[in-house]
DNA sequence: TGTACATCAGTGAACGCGCGTTCACTGATGTAC
DNA sequence: TGTACATCAGTGAACGCGCGTTCACTGATGTAC
């Protein structure tokens, strides 16, 4: 008879395996990565709702129950894919911004928009996972996805704040923002640690949602056959959106 | 033995049943409508990918094979839901515009935007069917969905064209639109029978995709907890979008 | 360097579930004469 | 008004499929002494 296993501390699926020193640990890390890769691949053909652990096991060349050594459940896999995707997108945006003059705010905004679009085009299914219809029956755990999920808006807000600090935003006609929105804007300013006025908060959300709206239309095919040079169209559209912020030329 | 049935013309599922005079025909029409209603309802909880004829049959209180008297296949049902949804949205937008002064272009644009949002909020799952992630494995038949699917952009283009004709659009700085986009714009002008210049075509697409981008963000929960008064926020956002068209105050 | 034991990846069978679609059928409803 | 026949809604069984998840197990890998 085997010993009672209660005292053992089994490796929790999904738990970080920090020191990948031993061959076994390396194999594990590799399989884990492989599962995520196949999962991402399957997203493309089946959509999030059709993501199946059995199908992944099949492609991995392993019996279906074996994937449970690596992933606690289907939802857990979805969560990991979501987090990975947000990080990937965040990295892409950050990397693109790195090579742009920090004082050329319009250029930075345009770069951000193009980085989002490029990433979406390179991984449309993953993009859909984040910004398309929410997966029915699945709710992303806020404590793990919120932080990576805010990287793009964080970058966007930082650019706008920098422009505001540099007095590179046109004085806007004193708009009458309702008190409710003003209060919400207070929360936003506090959360991001910025000082932009109400009106600019609103305009920033328009650019934000606008960029994703443009990308959505392109990725999800809403334009139909109307436009052939979607890249050039996007560039012009971004110009319109950026203009709507009221930046003054300063560089 | 029964007669050969080849000579009979069985009622094709999905074919229009014009004269709903007989009790049977009325019952049929009612069941058909019921199936669509239940289908729409199920979209909300399961998403398009989870839409199931068996589940609909169950709720209809009928054996699963019976729904095939009304619907040729699952994809056919999806198509009908899509068409219905587009018509519903188109009707909502048209109805909202009816009560707005035809010469107050800004008001008409705002009304259109709010009509889209209101409709989306009243039927989020149906909205997602049209403007969310495309359903994997399903392709809407263009010959049946294209026309209803263009009603909103049609309405939007008509407003912009009317404003242009009325010289209510600010003279825009001669923009350098690439030849490729200019050619695409020609196609668009021809398709819609309008005369707006390239730049205004682009700006119109921004308003179009922008409005749906805003609605997407709200319906799909991208704002997180940041905004409480989303209605007021939307109104301000629409103002920004409409401003970006460059309308001059004429009414 | 060798041995005993713990850890862990992967197996294979099973549970209970849902799905789309086909098919031969029954019995009620509608219609032509 | 009555009768024969055609139409059609709905039944019930079946086909073949895929899914998530659990469980007791085998055998290889890792580790403490």
XYZ file of C-alpha atoms (C1' of nucleotides) in Angstrom:
568
model
C 0.000 0.000 0.000
C 1.115 3.486 -0.788
C 1.646 6.084 1.832
C -1.047 8.584 2.515
C -0.544 11.436 0.089
C -2.133 14.113 2.221
C 1.183 15.407 3.455
C 2.500 15.943 -0.040
C 2.119 19.362 -1.626
C 1.064 18.664 -5.180
C 2.003 21.241 -7.735
C -1.056 23.335 -8.389
C -1.882 23.689 -12.048
C -1.469 27.288 -12.993
C 0.852 28.072 -10.122
C 4.116 29.684 -11.111
C 7.042 27.292 -11.370
C 9.866 29.738 -10.726
C 13.093 27.752 -11.012
C 12.950 25.908 -14.303
C 16.203 24.193 -13.581
C 15.437 20.499 -13.719
C 14.680 18.778 -17.039
C 11.226 17.947 -15.766
C 10.509 21.573 -14.915
C 11.741 22.648 -18.301
C 9.560 20.085 -20.012
C 6.636 21.300 -17.970
C 7.192 24.925 -18.898
C 7.446 23.943 -22.527
C 4.231 21.930 -22.478
C 2.495 24.773 -20.690
C 3.586 27.207 -23.367
C 2.532 24.733 -26.025
C -0.956 24.530 -24.547
C -1.293 28.293 -24.619
C -0.033 28.394 -28.181
C -2.486 25.744 -29.348
C -5.234 27.447 -27.402
C -4.544 30.729 -29.168
C -4.512 28.900 -32.469
C -7.852 27.252 -31.768
C -9.386 30.576 -30.837
C -8.878 31.605 -34.411
C -10.886 28.795 -35.923
C -13.483 28.037 -33.281
C -13.833 31.235 -31.319
C -13.632 31.422 -27.541
C -16.935 29.595 -27.107
C -15.570 26.632 -29.031
C -12.264 26.441 -27.226
C -11.969 22.829 -26.093
C -9.516 21.146 -23.764
C -10.092 17.857 -25.548
C -9.159 19.389 -28.887
C -6.026 20.845 -27.364
C -5.109 17.497 -25.854
C -5.595 15.880 -29.244
C -3.281 18.336 -30.941
C -0.809 17.985 -28.121
C -0.813 14.244 -28.814
C -1.970 13.395 -25.358
C -5.007 11.889 -23.728
C -7.694 14.397 -22.774
C -7.288 14.085 -19.035
C -3.583 14.843 -19.259
C -4.071 18.551 -19.847
C -5.501 18.786 -16.352
C -1.922 18.445 -15.132
C -1.343 21.882 -16.623
C -4.632 23.670 -16.476
C -7.241 23.504 -13.746
C -10.200 23.951 -16.058
C -11.353 25.389 -19.325
C -12.140 28.723 -17.700
C -8.691 28.856 -16.174
C -7.183 28.398 -19.629
C -9.342 31.196 -20.978
C -8.163 33.444 -18.185
C -4.544 32.700 -18.976
C -5.134 33.391 -22.641
C -6.802 36.675 -21.764
C -3.949 37.780 -19.528
C -1.344 36.751 -22.076
C -3.202 38.613 -24.774
C -3.423 41.820 -22.768
C 0.266 41.651 -21.974
C 1.096 40.998 -25.588
C -0.924 43.975 -26.728
C 0.499 46.147 -23.983
C 4.019 45.152 -24.945
C 3.332 45.918 -28.591
C 2.054 49.391 -27.769
C 4.897 50.148 -25.392
C 7.475 48.948 -27.876
C 6.020 51.067 -30.647
C 5.957 54.151 -28.466
C 9.552 53.736 -27.416
C 10.895 55.046 -30.686
C 8.722 58.148 -30.798
C 9.708 61.560 -29.489
C 8.058 61.975 -26.083
C 7.136 65.557 -26.865
C 5.444 64.846 -30.172
C 2.079 64.028 -28.679
C 0.173 63.708 -31.936
C 2.779 61.311 -33.304
C 2.612 59.278 -30.128
C -1.155 59.011 -30.332
C -0.981 57.963 -33.945
C 1.663 55.406 -33.132
C -0.443 53.984 -30.336
C -3.419 53.646 -32.654
C -1.376 51.951 -35.346
C 0.191 49.606 -32.821
C -3.262 48.502 -31.687
C -4.364 47.963 -35.254
C -1.212 46.077 -36.236
C -1.514 43.798 -33.264
C -5.198 43.163 -33.944
C -4.463 42.266 -37.547
C -1.692 39.907 -36.557
C -3.894 38.092 -34.047
C -7.505 38.767 -34.920
C -8.908 35.915 -32.846
C -7.005 36.980 -29.772
C -8.129 40.518 -30.389
C -11.705 39.273 -30.548
C -11.240 37.500 -27.243
C -10.408 40.805 -25.581
C -12.576 43.288 -27.446
C -15.307 41.279 -29.085
C -18.429 39.797 -27.609
C -17.822 38.595 -24.060
C -17.640 34.814 -23.842
C -20.994 33.575 -22.522
C -20.696 31.809 -19.199
C -17.185 33.080 -18.619
C -16.274 35.991 -16.455
C -12.672 37.108 -16.342
C -11.416 37.285 -12.766
C -10.886 40.988 -12.171
C -8.007 40.567 -9.772
C -5.856 38.984 -12.454
C -6.999 40.677 -15.647
C -7.668 44.268 -14.651
C -4.070 45.376 -14.426
C -2.894 43.969 -17.771
C -6.221 45.007 -19.241
C -5.575 48.677 -18.601
C -2.186 48.988 -20.203
C -3.379 50.578 -23.433
C -5.643 53.135 -21.802
C -2.834 53.788 -19.323
C -0.476 54.582 -22.198
C -3.085 56.737 -23.874
C -3.846 58.679 -20.722
C -0.155 59.236 -20.109
C 0.267 60.833 -23.513
C -2.722 63.091 -23.050
C -1.594 64.078 -19.571
C 1.862 64.899 -20.846
C 0.345 67.049 -23.573
C -1.823 68.804 -21.027
C 1.116 69.428 -18.714
C 3.045 70.826 -21.662
C 0.150 73.163 -22.451
C -0.058 71.552 -25.849
C -3.822 71.190 -25.760
C -5.946 73.972 -27.178
C -7.982 75.899 -24.678
C -11.346 74.310 -25.110
C -14.593 76.210 -24.978
C -15.796 75.817 -21.406
C -18.067 72.856 -21.857
C -20.955 72.139 -19.620
C -20.134 68.723 -18.349
C -22.894 67.387 -16.102
C -22.001 66.976 -12.453
C -22.315 63.200 -12.678
C -19.669 62.991 -15.384
C -17.495 65.450 -13.526
C -17.607 63.200 -10.484
C -16.760 60.184 -12.610
C -13.876 62.165 -14.090
C -12.590 62.781 -10.564
C -12.430 59.053 -10.017
C -10.610 58.575 -13.282
C -8.090 61.285 -12.486
C -7.481 59.753 -9.086
C -7.126 56.252 -10.504
C -4.589 57.348 -13.109
C -2.959 60.097 -11.121
C -3.553 62.771 -13.745
C -4.835 66.321 -13.844
C -6.550 66.773 -17.200
C -9.854 68.657 -17.120
C -13.255 67.039 -17.500
C -13.598 67.902 -21.119
C -10.281 66.317 -21.953
C -11.233 63.193 -20.040
C -14.271 62.872 -22.273
C -12.264 63.521 -25.424
C -9.737 60.934 -24.375
C -12.452 58.326 -24.016
C -13.623 59.187 -27.510
C -10.162 58.599 -28.922
C -9.860 55.411 -26.927
C -13.203 53.905 -27.864
C -12.845 55.413 -31.316
C -9.588 53.656 -32.074
C -11.003 50.337 -30.966
C -14.174 51.064 -32.894
C -12.170 51.575 -36.065
C -10.181 48.420 -35.472
C -13.348 46.477 -34.680
C -14.943 47.531 -37.928
C -11.929 46.465 -39.887
C -11.284 43.181 -38.081
C -14.929 42.168 -37.950
C -15.536 43.126 -41.554
C -18.168 45.815 -41.087
C -16.912 47.848 -44.020
C -17.896 45.097 -46.390
C -16.230 45.519 -49.727
C -16.316 49.301 -49.643
C -12.670 49.980 -48.885
C -9.673 48.329 -50.425
C -6.861 50.325 -48.870
C -7.904 49.939 -45.257
C -4.459 50.839 -43.977
C -4.555 54.260 -45.615
C -8.137 54.734 -44.485
C -7.196 53.938 -40.919
C -4.383 56.434 -41.008
C -6.742 59.185 -42.109
C -9.333 58.184 -39.566
C -6.775 58.337 -36.797
C -5.897 61.831 -37.909
C -9.504 62.860 -37.443
C -9.655 61.289 -34.005
C -6.407 62.872 -32.882
C -7.548 66.251 -34.155
C -10.646 65.948 -32.035
C -8.460 66.091 -28.940
C -7.515 69.668 -29.763
C -3.770 69.309 -29.660
C -1.819 72.395 -30.684
C 1.236 71.929 -32.841
C 4.203 72.220 -30.518
C 6.904 70.153 -32.105
C -49.212 2.354 -50.235
C -49.140 6.099 -50.369
C -48.948 7.987 -53.564
C -45.628 9.209 -54.747
C -45.068 12.571 -53.161
C -42.811 13.982 -55.817
C -45.599 15.936 -57.453
C -46.508 17.701 -54.241
C -44.929 21.075 -53.573
C -44.053 20.941 -49.914
C -43.866 24.256 -48.121
C -40.240 25.162 -47.929
C -39.126 26.132 -44.453
C -38.197 29.749 -44.520
C -40.276 30.556 -47.582
C -42.669 33.422 -47.177
C -46.235 32.385 -46.418
C -48.099 35.386 -47.798
C -51.792 34.762 -47.203
C -52.145 33.879 -43.519
C -55.831 33.258 -43.932
C -56.389 29.690 -42.826
C -56.111 28.724 -39.143
C -53.231 26.450 -39.994
C -51.361 29.231 -41.738
C -51.947 31.511 -38.805
C -50.714 28.887 -36.386
C -47.666 28.443 -38.545
C -46.878 32.120 -38.619
C -47.271 32.277 -34.870
C -44.966 29.328 -34.240
C -42.443 30.821 -36.635
C -42.486 34.093 -34.734
C -42.224 32.193 -31.465
C -39.110 30.406 -32.678
C -37.471 33.696 -33.564
C -38.439 35.160 -30.222
C -37.015 32.230 -28.286
C -33.948 32.293 -30.473
C -33.361 35.930 -29.673
C -33.850 35.173 -26.005
C -31.343 32.351 -26.082
C -28.789 34.551 -27.786
C -28.731 36.588 -24.611
C -27.753 33.743 -22.332
C -25.718 31.474 -24.568
C -24.380 33.716 -27.276
C -24.679 32.968 -30.975
C -22.256 30.056 -30.762
C -24.469 28.366 -28.201
C -27.723 28.863 -30.054
C -29.310 25.444 -30.222
C -32.312 24.182 -32.142
C -32.832 21.485 -29.529
C -33.007 24.054 -26.753
C -35.493 26.062 -28.759
C -37.604 22.970 -29.387
C -37.550 22.233 -25.677
C -38.766 25.689 -24.780
C -41.345 25.508 -27.527
C -42.609 22.323 -25.893
C -41.999 20.266 -28.950
C -39.786 17.413 -30.005
C -36.443 18.488 -31.435
C -37.108 17.370 -34.981
C -40.301 19.407 -35.150
C -38.501 22.729 -35.515
C -37.231 21.531 -38.859
C -40.763 22.152 -40.141
C -40.024 25.850 -39.626
C -36.337 26.251 -40.064
C -34.085 24.486 -42.518
C -31.050 24.443 -40.284
C -29.312 26.190 -37.455
C -27.477 28.488 -39.843
C -30.748 29.424 -41.511
C -32.144 30.431 -38.130
C -29.078 32.541 -37.463
C -29.531 34.244 -40.788
C -33.127 35.055 -40.016
C -32.176 36.418 -36.626
C -29.512 38.563 -38.241
C -31.900 39.968 -40.821
C -34.580 40.620 -38.222
C -32.058 42.350 -36.024
C -30.833 44.633 -38.790
C -34.389 45.560 -39.693
C -35.217 46.201 -36.065
C -32.236 48.480 -35.655
C -32.950 50.206 -38.941
C -36.544 50.790 -37.917
C -35.465 52.186 -34.562
C -33.098 54.650 -36.198
C -35.611 55.719 -38.842
C -38.331 56.172 -36.254
C -36.088 58.295 -34.062
C -35.060 60.491 -36.985
C -38.621 61.091 -38.058
C -39.266 63.588 -35.319
C -36.154 65.653 -35.925
C -35.957 68.727 -38.135
C -34.439 67.635 -41.434
C -32.290 70.743 -41.581
C -30.794 70.385 -38.112
C -28.010 68.072 -39.183
C -26.182 67.985 -35.879
C -29.368 67.092 -34.041
C -30.079 64.367 -36.557
C -26.625 62.871 -36.116
C -26.985 62.942 -32.352
C -30.394 61.350 -32.608
C -29.046 58.597 -34.819
C -26.271 57.873 -32.359
C -28.633 57.755 -29.417
C -31.038 55.525 -31.308
C -28.246 53.034 -31.947
C -27.237 53.109 -28.313
C -30.780 52.764 -27.027
C -31.443 49.829 -29.273
C -28.189 48.160 -28.281
C -29.019 48.553 -24.611
C -32.468 47.124 -25.079
C -31.159 44.079 -26.919
C -27.506 43.646 -26.091
C -27.285 40.052 -27.261
C -28.840 40.861 -30.605
C -26.519 43.824 -30.877
C -23.598 41.497 -30.223
C -24.814 39.195 -32.967
C -24.512 42.029 -35.476
C -21.535 43.989 -34.230
C -19.595 41.673 -31.978
C -17.271 38.859 -32.870
C -18.415 37.067 -36.017
C -19.918 33.668 -35.241
C -17.273 31.041 -36.027
C -18.321 28.699 -38.789
C -21.178 30.902 -39.845
C -21.123 33.284 -42.745
C -24.119 35.514 -43.322
C -25.395 35.170 -46.884
C -24.634 38.519 -48.423
C -27.584 38.513 -50.776
C -30.023 38.547 -47.891
C -28.221 40.495 -45.188
C -26.394 43.224 -47.056
C -29.382 45.425 -47.741
C -30.830 45.441 -44.200
C -27.279 45.600 -42.884
C -26.625 48.956 -44.498
C -29.631 50.852 -43.194
C -27.793 52.708 -40.439
C -24.867 53.795 -42.576
C -27.387 54.701 -45.264
C -29.189 56.990 -42.816
C -25.920 58.465 -41.639
C -24.682 59.117 -45.154
C -27.981 60.749 -46.075
C -27.658 63.213 -43.227
C -24.097 64.095 -44.135
C -24.975 64.446 -47.795
C -27.880 66.734 -46.951
C -25.582 68.868 -44.818
C -23.056 69.005 -47.625
C -25.702 69.994 -50.161
C -26.887 72.704 -47.785
C -23.313 73.983 -47.494
C -23.519 73.367 -43.785
C -20.129 71.719 -43.605
C -17.106 73.865 -42.875
C -14.636 74.221 -45.697
C -12.008 71.734 -44.703
C -8.320 72.308 -45.195
C -7.512 70.598 -48.470
C -6.399 67.262 -47.114
C -4.043 65.007 -48.921
C -6.068 61.886 -49.302
C -4.051 59.142 -50.981
C -5.208 58.115 -54.433
C -6.204 54.668 -53.202
C -8.625 56.105 -50.676
C -9.902 58.584 -53.202
C -10.722 55.706 -55.541
C -12.465 53.860 -52.738
C -14.399 57.013 -51.978
C -15.553 57.107 -55.599
C -17.018 53.649 -55.148
C -18.733 54.703 -51.961
C -20.185 57.833 -53.569
C -21.459 55.769 -56.472
C -22.953 53.117 -54.221
C -24.802 55.647 -52.095
C -25.473 58.175 -54.822
C -23.868 61.061 -52.966
C -21.445 63.838 -53.735
C -19.509 64.537 -50.545
C -15.770 65.068 -50.963
C -13.129 62.523 -50.000
C -12.329 64.125 -46.722
C -15.942 64.068 -45.663
C -16.227 60.423 -46.639
C -13.399 59.664 -44.260
C -14.892 61.788 -41.501
C -18.211 60.059 -41.944
C -16.587 56.663 -41.468
C -15.035 57.954 -38.277
C -18.415 59.005 -36.930
C -19.890 55.714 -38.027
C -17.240 53.439 -36.572
C -16.895 55.837 -33.662
C -20.516 55.582 -32.625
C -20.392 51.800 -32.754
C -17.083 51.868 -30.940
C -18.622 53.851 -28.112
C -21.612 51.549 -27.938
C -19.356 48.493 -28.048
C -17.336 49.740 -25.133
C -20.438 50.346 -23.102
C -22.271 47.139 -23.999
C -19.219 44.918 -23.692
C -18.144 46.512 -20.443
C -14.776 47.893 -21.480
C -15.082 50.929 -19.243
C -15.039 48.726 -16.194
C -16.270 50.575 -13.158
C -14.880 53.910 -14.237
C -18.084 55.598 -15.307
C -21.399 55.551 -13.530
C -23.416 57.920 -15.684
C -22.749 56.270 -19.001
C -25.730 57.948 -20.642
C -24.369 61.416 -19.973
C -20.905 60.318 -21.008
C -22.232 58.982 -24.287
C -23.989 62.240 -24.997
C -20.776 64.187 -24.536
C -18.820 61.703 -26.594
C -21.289 62.013 -29.431
C -20.851 65.755 -29.315
C -17.144 65.309 -29.865
C -17.702 62.936 -32.765
C -20.254 65.186 -34.419
C -17.950 68.171 -34.022
C -15.257 66.264 -35.846
C -17.405 66.356 -38.975
C -16.989 70.106 -39.152
C -20.654 71.071 -39.360
C -21.359 74.773 -39.279
C -24.288 75.985 -37.258
C -27.069 76.651 -39.728
C -30.244 76.162 -37.777
C 27.474 5.512 -5.286
C 23.305 3.221 -3.994
C 18.799 2.755 -2.237
C 14.197 3.936 -0.752
C 10.711 6.857 -1.299
C 8.087 10.941 -3.063
C 6.690 13.354 -6.962
C 4.544 13.814 -11.147
C 3.224 13.211 -16.385
C 0.481 10.661 -18.750
C -3.107 6.591 -19.447
C -7.601 4.705 -20.242
C -12.065 4.069 -18.858
C -16.027 6.063 -17.413
C -19.944 9.500 -16.112
C -23.428 12.309 -17.832
C -24.288 15.657 -20.807
C -25.713 18.242 -25.210
C -25.707 18.794 -30.092
C -27.598 18.771 -35.492
C -29.924 16.153 -38.489
C -32.576 12.236 -40.756
C -36.393 9.239 -41.221
C -40.602 6.598 -41.248
C -44.707 7.296 -38.905
C -49.506 9.127 -37.151
C -53.300 11.871 -37.022
C -55.386 16.219 -37.657
C -56.456 19.902 -41.023
C -57.549 21.599 -45.554
C -59.432 21.160 -50.305
C -61.323 19.608 -54.835
C -65.068 17.440 -56.725
C -73.290 18.321 -47.748
C -70.271 14.433 -48.183
C -66.302 11.956 -49.510
C -61.655 11.011 -51.040
C -57.354 12.570 -51.080
C -53.370 15.777 -50.306
C -51.018 18.452 -47.080
C -48.647 19.207 -43.066
C -47.368 19.572 -37.791
C -45.577 16.925 -34.703
C -43.609 12.196 -32.806
C -40.043 9.107 -31.348
C -36.141 6.637 -32.308
C -31.806 6.665 -34.039
C -26.982 8.058 -35.970
C -22.670 9.816 -34.893
C -20.547 13.317 -32.865
C -18.083 16.303 -29.202
C -17.680 18.094 -24.650
C -15.666 18.806 -19.350
C -14.262 16.429 -15.672
C -13.033 12.553 -12.311
C -10.507 8.632 -10.911
C -7.496 4.803 -9.994
C -3.515 3.391 -12.248
C 1.529 2.903 -14.180
C 6.037 3.998 -14.833
C 9.548 7.362 -15.248
C 11.998 11.176 -12.917
C 13.818 13.499 -8.951
C 15.663 13.663 -4.168
C 17.070 12.749 0.691
C 19.849 9.935 3.246
